[in-house]
PDB file of C-alpha atoms in Angstrom:
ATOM      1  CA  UNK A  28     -18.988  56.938  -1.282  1.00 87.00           C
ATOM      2  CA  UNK A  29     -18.196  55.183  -4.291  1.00 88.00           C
ATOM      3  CA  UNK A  30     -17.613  51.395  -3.736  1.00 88.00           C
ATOM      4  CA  UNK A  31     -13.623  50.924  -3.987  1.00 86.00           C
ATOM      5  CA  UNK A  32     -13.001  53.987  -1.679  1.00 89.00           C
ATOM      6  CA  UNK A  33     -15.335  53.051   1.237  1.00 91.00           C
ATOM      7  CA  UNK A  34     -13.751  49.517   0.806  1.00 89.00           C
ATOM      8  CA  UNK A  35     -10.236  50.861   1.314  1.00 89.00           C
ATOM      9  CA  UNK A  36     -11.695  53.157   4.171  1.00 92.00           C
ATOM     10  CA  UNK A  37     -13.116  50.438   5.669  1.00 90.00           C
ATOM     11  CA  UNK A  38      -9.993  48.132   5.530  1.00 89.00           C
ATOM     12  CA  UNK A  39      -7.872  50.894   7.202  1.00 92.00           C
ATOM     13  CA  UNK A  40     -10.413  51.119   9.657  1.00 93.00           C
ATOM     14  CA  UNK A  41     -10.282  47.893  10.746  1.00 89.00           C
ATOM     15  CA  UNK A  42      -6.331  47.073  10.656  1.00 89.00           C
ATOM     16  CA  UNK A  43      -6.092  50.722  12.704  1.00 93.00           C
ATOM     17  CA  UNK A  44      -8.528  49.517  15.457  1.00 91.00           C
ATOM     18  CA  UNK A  45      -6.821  46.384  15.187  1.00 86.00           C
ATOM     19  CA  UNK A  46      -3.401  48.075  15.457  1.00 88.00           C
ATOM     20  CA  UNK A  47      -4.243  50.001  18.257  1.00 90.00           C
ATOM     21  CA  UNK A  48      -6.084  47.309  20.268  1.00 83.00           C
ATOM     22  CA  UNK A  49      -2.546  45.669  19.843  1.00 82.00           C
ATOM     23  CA  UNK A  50      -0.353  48.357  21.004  1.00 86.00           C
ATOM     24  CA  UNK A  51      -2.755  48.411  23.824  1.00 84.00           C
ATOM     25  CA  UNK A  52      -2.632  44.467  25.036  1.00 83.00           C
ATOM     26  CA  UNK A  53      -0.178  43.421  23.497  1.00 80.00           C
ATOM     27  CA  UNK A  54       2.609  44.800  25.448  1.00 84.00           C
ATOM     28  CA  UNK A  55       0.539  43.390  28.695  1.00 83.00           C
ATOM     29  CA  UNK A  56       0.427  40.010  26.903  1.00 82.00           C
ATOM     30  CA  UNK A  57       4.217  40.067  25.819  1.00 80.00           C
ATOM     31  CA  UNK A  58       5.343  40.811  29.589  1.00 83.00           C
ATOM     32  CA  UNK A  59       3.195  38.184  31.377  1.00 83.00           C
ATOM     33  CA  UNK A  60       4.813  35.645  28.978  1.00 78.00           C
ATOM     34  CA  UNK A  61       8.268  36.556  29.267  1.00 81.00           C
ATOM     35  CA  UNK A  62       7.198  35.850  32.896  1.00 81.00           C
ATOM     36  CA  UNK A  63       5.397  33.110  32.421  1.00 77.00           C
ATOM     37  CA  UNK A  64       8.851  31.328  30.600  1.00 75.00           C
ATOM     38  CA  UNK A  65      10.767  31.842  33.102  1.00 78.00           C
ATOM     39  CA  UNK A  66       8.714  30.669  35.572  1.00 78.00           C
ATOM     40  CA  UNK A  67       8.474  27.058  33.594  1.00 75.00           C
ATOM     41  CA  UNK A  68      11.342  25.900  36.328  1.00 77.00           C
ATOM     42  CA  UNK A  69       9.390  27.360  39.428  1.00 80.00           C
ATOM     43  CA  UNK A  70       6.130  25.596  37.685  1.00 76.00           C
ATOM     44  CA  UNK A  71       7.761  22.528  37.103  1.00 72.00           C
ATOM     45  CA  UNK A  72       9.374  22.221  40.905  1.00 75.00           C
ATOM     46  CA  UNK A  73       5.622  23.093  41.823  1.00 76.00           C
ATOM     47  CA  UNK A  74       4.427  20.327  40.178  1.00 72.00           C
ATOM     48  CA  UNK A  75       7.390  17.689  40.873  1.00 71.00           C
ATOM     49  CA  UNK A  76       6.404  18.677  44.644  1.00 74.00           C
ATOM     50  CA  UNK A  77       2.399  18.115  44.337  1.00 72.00           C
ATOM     51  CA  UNK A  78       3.241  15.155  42.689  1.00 70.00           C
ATOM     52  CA  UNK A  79       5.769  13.905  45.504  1.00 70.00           C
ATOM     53  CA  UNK A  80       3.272  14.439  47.860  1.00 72.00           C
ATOM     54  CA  UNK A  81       0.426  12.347  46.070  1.00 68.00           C
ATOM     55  CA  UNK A  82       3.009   9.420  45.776  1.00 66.00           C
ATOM     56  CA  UNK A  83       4.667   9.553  49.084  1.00 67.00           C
ATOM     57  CA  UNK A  84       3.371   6.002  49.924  1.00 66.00           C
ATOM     58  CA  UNK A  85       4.295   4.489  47.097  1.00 67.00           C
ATOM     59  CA  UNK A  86       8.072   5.340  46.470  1.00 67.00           C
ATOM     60  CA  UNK A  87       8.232   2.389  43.700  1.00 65.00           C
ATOM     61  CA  UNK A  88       5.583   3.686  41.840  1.00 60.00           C
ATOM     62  CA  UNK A  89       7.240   7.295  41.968  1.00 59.00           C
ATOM     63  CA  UNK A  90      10.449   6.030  41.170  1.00 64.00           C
ATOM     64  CA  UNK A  91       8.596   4.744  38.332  1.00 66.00           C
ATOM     65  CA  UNK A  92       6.793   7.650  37.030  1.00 61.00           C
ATOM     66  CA  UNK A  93      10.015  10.162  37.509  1.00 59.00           C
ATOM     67  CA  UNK A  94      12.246   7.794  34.971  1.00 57.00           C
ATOM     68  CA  UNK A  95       9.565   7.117  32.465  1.00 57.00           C
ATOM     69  CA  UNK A  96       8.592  10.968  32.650  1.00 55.00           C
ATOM     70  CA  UNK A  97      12.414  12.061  32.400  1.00 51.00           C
ATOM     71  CA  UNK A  98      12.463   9.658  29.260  1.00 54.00           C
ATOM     72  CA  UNK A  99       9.418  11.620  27.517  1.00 57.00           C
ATOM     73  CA  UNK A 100      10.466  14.886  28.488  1.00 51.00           C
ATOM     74  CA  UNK A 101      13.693  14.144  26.642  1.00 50.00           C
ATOM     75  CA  UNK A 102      12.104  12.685  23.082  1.00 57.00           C
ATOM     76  CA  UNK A 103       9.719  15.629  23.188  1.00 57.00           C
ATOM     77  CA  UNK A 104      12.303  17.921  23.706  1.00 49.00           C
ATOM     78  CA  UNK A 105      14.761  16.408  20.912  1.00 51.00           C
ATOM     79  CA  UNK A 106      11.440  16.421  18.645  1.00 57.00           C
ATOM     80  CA  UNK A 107      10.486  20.258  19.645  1.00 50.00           C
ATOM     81  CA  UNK A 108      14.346  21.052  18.360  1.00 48.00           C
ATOM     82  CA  UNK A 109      14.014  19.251  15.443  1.00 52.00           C
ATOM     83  CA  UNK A 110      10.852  20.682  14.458  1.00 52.00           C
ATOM     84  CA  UNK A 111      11.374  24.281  15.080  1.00 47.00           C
ATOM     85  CA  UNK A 112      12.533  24.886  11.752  1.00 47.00           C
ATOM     86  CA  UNK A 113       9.615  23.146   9.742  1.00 53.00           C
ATOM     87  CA  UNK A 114       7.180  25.362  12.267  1.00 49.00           C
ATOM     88  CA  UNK A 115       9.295  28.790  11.975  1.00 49.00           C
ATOM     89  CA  UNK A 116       8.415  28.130   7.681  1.00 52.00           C
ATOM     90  CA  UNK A 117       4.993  27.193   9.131  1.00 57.00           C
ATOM     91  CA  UNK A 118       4.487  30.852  10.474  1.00 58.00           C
ATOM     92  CA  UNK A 119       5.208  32.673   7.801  1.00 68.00           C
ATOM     93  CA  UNK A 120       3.274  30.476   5.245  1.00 67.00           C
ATOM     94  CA  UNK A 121       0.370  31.160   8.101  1.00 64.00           C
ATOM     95  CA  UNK A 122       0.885  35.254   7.581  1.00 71.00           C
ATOM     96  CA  UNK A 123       1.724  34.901   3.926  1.00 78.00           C
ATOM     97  CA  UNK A 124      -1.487  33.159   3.379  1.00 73.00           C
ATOM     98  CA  UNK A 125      -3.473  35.949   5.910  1.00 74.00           C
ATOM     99  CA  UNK A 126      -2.115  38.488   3.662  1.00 81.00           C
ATOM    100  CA  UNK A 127      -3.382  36.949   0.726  1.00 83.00           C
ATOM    101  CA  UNK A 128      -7.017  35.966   2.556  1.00 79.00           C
ATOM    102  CA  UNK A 129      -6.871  39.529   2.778  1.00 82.00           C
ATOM    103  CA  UNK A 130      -6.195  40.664  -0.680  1.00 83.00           C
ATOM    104  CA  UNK A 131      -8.707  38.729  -2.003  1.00 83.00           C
ATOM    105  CA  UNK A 132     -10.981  40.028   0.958  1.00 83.00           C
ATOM    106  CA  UNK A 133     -10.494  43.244  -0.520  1.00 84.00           C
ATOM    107  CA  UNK A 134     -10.422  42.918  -4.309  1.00 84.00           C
ATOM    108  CA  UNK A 135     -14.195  41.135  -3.700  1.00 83.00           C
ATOM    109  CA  UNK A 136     -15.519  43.386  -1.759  1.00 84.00           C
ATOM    110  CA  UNK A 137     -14.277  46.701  -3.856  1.00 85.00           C
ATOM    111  CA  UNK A 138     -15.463  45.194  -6.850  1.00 85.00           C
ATOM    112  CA  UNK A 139     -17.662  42.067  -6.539  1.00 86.00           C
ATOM    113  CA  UNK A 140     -19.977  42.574  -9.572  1.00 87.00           C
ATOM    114  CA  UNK A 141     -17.856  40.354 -12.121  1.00 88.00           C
ATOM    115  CA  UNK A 142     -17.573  37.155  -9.638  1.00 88.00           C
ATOM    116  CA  UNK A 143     -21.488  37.242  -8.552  1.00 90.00           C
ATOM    117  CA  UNK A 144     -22.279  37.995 -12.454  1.00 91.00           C
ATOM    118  CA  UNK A 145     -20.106  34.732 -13.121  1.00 92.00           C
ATOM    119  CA  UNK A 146     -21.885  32.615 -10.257  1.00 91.00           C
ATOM    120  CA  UNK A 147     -25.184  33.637 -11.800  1.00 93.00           C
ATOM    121  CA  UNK A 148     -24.390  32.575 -15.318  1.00 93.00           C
ATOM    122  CA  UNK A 149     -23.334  29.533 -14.044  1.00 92.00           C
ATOM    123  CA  UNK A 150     -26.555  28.404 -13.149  1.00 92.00           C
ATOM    124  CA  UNK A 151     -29.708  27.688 -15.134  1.00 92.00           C
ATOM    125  CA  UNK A 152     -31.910  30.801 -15.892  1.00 92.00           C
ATOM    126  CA  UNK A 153     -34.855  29.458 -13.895  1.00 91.00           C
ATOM    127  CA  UNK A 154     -32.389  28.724 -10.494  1.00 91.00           C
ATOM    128  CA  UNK A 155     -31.121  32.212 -11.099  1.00 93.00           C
ATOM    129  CA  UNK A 156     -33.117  33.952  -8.405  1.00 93.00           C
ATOM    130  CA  UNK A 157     -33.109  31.554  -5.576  1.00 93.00           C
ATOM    131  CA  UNK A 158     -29.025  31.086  -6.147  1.00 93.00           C
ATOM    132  CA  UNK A 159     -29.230  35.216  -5.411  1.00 93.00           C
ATOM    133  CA  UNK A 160     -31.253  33.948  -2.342  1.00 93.00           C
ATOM    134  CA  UNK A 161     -29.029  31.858  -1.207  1.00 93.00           C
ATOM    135  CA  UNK A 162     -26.040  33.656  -1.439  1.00 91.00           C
ATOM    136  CA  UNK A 163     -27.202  36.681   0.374  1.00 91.00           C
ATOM    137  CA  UNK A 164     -28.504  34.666   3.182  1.00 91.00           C
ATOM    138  CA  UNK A 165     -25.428  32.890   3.449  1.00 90.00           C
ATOM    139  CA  UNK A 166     -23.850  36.097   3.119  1.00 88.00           C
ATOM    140  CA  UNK A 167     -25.720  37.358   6.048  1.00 89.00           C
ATOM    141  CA  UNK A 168     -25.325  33.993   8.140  1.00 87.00           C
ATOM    142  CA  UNK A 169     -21.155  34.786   7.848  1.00 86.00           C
ATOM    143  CA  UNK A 170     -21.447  37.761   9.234  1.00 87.00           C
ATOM    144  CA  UNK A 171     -23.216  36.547  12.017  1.00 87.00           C
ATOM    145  CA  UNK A 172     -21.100  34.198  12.871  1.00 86.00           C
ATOM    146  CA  UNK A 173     -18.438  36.807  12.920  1.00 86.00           C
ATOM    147  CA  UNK A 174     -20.394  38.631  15.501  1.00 87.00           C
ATOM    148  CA  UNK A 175     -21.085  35.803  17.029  1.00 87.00           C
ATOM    149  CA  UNK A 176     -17.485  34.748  17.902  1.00 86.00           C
ATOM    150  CA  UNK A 177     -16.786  38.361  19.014  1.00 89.00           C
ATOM    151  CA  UNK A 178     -19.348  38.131  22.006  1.00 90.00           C
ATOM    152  CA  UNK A 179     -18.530  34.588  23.035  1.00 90.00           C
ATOM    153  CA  UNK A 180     -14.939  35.118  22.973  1.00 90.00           C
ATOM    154  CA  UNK A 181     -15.686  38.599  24.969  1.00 92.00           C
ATOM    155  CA  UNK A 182     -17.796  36.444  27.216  1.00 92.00           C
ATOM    156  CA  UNK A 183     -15.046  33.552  27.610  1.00 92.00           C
ATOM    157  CA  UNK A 184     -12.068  36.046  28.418  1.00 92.00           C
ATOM    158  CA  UNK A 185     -13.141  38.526  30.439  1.00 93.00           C
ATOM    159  CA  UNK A 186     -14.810  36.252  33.147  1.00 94.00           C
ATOM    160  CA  UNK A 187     -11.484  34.457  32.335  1.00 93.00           C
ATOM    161  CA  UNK A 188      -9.544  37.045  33.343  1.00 93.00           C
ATOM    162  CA  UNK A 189     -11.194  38.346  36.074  1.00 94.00           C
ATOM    163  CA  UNK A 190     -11.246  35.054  38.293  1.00 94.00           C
ATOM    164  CA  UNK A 191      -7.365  34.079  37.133  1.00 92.00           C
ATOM    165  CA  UNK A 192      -6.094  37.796  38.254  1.00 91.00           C
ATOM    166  CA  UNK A 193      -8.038  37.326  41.761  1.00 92.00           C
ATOM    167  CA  UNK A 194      -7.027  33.882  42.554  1.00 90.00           C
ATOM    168  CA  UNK A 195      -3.470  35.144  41.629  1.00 89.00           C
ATOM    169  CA  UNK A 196      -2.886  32.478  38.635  1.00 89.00           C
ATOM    170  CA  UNK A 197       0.371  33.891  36.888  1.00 87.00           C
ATOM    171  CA  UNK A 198      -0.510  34.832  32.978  1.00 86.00           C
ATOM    172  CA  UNK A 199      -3.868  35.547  33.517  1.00 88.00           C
ATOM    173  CA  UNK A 200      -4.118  38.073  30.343  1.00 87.00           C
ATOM    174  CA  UNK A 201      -2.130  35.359  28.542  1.00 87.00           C
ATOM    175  CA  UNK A 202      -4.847  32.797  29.286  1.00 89.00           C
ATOM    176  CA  UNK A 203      -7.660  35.431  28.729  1.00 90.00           C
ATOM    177  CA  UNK A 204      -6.778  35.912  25.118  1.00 87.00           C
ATOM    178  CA  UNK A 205      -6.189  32.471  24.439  1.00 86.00           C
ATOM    179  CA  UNK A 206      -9.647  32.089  25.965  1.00 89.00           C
ATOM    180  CA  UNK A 207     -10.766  34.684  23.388  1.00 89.00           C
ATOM    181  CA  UNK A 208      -9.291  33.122  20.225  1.00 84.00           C
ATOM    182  CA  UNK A 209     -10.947  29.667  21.579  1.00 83.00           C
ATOM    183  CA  UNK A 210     -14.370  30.435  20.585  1.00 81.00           C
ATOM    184  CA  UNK A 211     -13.248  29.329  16.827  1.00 75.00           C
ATOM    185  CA  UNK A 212     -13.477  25.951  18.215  1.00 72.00           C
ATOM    186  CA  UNK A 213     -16.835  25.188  19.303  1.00 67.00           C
ATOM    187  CA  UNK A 214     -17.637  23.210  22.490  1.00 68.00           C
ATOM    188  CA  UNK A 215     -13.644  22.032  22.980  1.00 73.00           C
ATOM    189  CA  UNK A 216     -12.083  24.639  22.928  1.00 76.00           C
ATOM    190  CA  UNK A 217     -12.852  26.365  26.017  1.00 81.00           C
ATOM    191  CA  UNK A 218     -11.652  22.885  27.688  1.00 82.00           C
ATOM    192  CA  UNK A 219      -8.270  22.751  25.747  1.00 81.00           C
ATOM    193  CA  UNK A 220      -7.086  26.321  27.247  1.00 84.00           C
ATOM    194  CA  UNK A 221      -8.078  25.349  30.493  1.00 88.00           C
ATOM    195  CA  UNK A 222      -5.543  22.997  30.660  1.00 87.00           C
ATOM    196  CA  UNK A 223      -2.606  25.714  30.858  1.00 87.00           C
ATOM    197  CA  UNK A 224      -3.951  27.352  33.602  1.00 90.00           C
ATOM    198  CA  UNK A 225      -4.411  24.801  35.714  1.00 89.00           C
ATOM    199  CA  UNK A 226      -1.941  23.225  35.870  1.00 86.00           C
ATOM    200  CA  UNK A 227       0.179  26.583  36.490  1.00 86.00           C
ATOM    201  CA  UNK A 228      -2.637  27.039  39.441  1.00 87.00           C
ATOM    202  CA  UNK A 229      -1.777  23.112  40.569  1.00 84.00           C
ATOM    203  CA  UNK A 230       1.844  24.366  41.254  1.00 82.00           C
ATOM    204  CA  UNK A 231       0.907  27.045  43.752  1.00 84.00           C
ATOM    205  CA  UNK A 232      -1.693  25.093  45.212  1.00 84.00           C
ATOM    206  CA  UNK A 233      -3.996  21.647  44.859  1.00 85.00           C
ATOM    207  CA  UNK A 234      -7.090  23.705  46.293  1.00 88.00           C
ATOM    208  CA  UNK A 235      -6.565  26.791  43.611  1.00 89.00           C
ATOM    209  CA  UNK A 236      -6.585  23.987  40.782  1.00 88.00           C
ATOM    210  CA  UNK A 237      -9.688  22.754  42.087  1.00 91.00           C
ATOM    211  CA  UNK A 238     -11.470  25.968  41.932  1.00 93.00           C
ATOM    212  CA  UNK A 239      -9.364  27.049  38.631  1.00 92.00           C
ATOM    213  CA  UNK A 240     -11.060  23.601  37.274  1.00 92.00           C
ATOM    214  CA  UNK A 241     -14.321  24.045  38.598  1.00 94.00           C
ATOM    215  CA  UNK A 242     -14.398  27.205  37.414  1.00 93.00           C
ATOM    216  CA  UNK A 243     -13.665  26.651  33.431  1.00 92.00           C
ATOM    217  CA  UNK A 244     -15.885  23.580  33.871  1.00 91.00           C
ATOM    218  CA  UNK A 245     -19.153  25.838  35.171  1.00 92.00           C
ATOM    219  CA  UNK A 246     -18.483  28.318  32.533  1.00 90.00           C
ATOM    220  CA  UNK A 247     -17.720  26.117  29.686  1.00 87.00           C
ATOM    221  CA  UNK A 248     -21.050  23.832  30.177  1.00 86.00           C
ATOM    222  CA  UNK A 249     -23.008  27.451  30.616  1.00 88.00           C
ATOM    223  CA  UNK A 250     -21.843  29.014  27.897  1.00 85.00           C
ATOM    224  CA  UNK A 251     -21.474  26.173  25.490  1.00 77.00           C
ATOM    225  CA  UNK A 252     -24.982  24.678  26.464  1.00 76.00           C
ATOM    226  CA  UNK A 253     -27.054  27.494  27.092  1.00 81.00           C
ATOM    227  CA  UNK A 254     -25.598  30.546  25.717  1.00 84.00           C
ATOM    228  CA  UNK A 255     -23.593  30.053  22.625  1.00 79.00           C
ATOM    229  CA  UNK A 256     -26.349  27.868  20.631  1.00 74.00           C
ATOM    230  CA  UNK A 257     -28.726  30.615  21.297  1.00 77.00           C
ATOM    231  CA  UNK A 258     -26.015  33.283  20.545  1.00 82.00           C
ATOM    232  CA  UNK A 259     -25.073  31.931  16.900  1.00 73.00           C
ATOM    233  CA  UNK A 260     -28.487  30.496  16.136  1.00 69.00           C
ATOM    234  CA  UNK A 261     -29.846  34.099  16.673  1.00 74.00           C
ATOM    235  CA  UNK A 262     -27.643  35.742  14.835  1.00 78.00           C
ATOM    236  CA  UNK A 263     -27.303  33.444  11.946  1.00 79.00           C
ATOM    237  CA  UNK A 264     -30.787  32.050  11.874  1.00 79.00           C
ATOM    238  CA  UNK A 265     -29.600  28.341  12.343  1.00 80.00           C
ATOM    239  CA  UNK A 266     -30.871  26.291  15.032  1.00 78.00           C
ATOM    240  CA  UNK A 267     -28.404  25.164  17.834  1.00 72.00           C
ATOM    241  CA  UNK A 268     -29.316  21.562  17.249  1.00 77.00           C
ATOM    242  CA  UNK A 269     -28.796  21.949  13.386  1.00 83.00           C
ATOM    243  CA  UNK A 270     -25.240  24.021  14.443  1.00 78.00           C
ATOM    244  CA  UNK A 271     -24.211  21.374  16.862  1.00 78.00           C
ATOM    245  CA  UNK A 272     -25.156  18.357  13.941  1.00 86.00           C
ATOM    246  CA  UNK A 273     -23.075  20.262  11.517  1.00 87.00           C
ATOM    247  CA  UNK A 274     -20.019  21.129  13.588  1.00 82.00           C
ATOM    248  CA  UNK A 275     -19.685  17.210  14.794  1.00 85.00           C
ATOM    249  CA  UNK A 276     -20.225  16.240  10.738  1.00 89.00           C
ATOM    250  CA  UNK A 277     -17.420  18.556   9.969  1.00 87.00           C
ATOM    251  CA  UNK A 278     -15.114  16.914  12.676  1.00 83.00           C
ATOM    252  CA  UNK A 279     -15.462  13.602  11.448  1.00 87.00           C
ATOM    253  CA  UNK A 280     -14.793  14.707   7.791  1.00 88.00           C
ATOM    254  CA  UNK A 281     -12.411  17.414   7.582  1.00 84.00           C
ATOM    255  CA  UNK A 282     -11.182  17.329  11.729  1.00 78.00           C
ATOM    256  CA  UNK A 283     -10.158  20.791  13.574  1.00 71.00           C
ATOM    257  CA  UNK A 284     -10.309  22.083   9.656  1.00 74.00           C
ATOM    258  CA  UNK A 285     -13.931  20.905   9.755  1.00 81.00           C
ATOM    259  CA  UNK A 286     -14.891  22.252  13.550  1.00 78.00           C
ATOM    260  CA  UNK A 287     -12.889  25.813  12.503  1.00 76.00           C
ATOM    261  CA  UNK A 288     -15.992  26.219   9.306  1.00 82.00           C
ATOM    262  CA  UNK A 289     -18.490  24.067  10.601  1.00 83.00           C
ATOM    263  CA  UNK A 290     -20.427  27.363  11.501  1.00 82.00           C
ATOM    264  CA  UNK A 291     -20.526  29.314   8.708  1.00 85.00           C
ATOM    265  CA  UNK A 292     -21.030  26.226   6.796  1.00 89.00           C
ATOM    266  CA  UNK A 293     -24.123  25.689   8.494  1.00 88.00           C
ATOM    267  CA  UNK A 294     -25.465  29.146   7.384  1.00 87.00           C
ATOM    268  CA  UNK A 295     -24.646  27.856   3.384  1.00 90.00           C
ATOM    269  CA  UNK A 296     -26.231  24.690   4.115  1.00 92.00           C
ATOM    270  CA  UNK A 297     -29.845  25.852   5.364  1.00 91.00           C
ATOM    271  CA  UNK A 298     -29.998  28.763   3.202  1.00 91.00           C
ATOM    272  CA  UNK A 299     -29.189  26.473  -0.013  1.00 92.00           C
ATOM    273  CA  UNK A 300     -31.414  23.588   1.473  1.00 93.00           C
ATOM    274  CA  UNK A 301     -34.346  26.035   1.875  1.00 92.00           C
ATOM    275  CA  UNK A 302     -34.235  27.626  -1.503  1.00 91.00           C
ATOM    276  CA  UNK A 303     -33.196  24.989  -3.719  1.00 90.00           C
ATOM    277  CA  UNK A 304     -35.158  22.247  -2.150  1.00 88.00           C
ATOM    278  CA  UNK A 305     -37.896  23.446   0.050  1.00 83.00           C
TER     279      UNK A 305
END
């Protein structure tokens, strides 16, 4: 086909599987948390009880806890008001600027001749060829990222899901997809969503959080120690000791900006390092 149409097939291609896989979940998702916010008071009484019951021989130290508690839950709550505008013009600048990612996505791909001509000519005629190196393995290093995040997020949310759903942890397709989407933070991210669950699990039940616990602690040390190095070094030709290096560099500079590339950076790194310099 020639280039622009099989880029605009392509594009449709992907925002119609994209499309449909929402019309498919999405409704799911939507219900559980519509449930989910109105169980906050249930949740909340849950916890207030566990809690109670932790600190029933030490009333001061309860008494304590509930007033400084009460006093946080109110500035946090005064701040969330406040802030809800400034984060509403957050969203949209967030889809604006996805819709222009996009664009550009597109306008590259269905004609990318002029922009690689202009990287060429930017360098020396005898670093020519090994630039074209580079940016082809690069190229190829993205991409298997990409795939890479799409089989550890599959791996994160389906076991996810299945264990939430049979312990009978409310949300459990909420926390699946958010266990999904937490792959794009390598190492802590799988820890951060955890923290949702369980404590919805701690208000039915101190022994469910336990397991709920246990269980995002096993998988997240499996996966992030012994599957996803090997996972994203295979697929982008990087080695899982160079990826971690690279990802905790990026944190220190740049913070979650930094962990969110430090992959794909990686793959630019060691395919620039190797041509230019080796």
């Amino acid at each position: 086909w020639p280039r622009p149409l099989a880029t605009a097939a392509a594009t449709l291609a992907v925002l119609a599987a994209m499309g449909l896989l929402g019309w498919l979940i999405a409704p799911a998702v939507a219900a559980q948390a519509t449930a989910l916010a109105r169980a906050v008071p249930q949740i909340v009484a849950g916890l207030e009880a566990r809690a109670s019951t932790l600190l029933a021989a030490y009333p001061q130290l309860e008494a304590r806890i509930r007033a400084d508690a009460g006093t946080q839950l109110t500035r946090w709550a005064i701040a969330l008001l406040g802030d809800v505008w400034a984060y509403g013009f957050s969203l949209v600048g967030a889809l604006l600027l996805g819709i222009l990612l996009l664009s550009i996505v597109v306008y590259m791909v269905s004609d990318p001749r002029p922009l690689l001509e202009g990287y060429l000519r930017a360098m020396p005629p005898h670093l020519r060829a090994p630039a074209a190196r580079a940016f082809a393995r690069a190229s190829a290093a993205t991409v298997g990222w990409m795939e890479a995040n799409v089989v550890l997020g599959t791996l994160k949310a389906v076991p996810a899901f299945l264990f939430l759903y049979f312990m009978g942890i409310p949300g459990a397709l909420v926390w699946s997809v958010l266990a999904f989407f937490s792959t794009l933070v390598p190492r802590i991210g799988f820890y951060v969503m955890a923290v949702p669950p369980v404590l919805v699990a701690l208000s039915i039940s101190p022994g469910k959080a336990a397991w709920t616990a246990l269980f995002f602690w096993a998988w997240s040390e499996i996966l992030g120690s012994l599957i996803a190095p090997r996972v994203q070094g295979g697929s982008m030709d990087v080695h899982p000791v160079f990826l971690l290096f690279v990802t905790m560099a990026m944190a220190v500079a740049f913070g979650l900006v930094g962990v969110l590339i430090a992959a794909p950076a990686a793959g630019f790194l060691k395919a620039y390092y190797e041509e230019f310099y080796l």
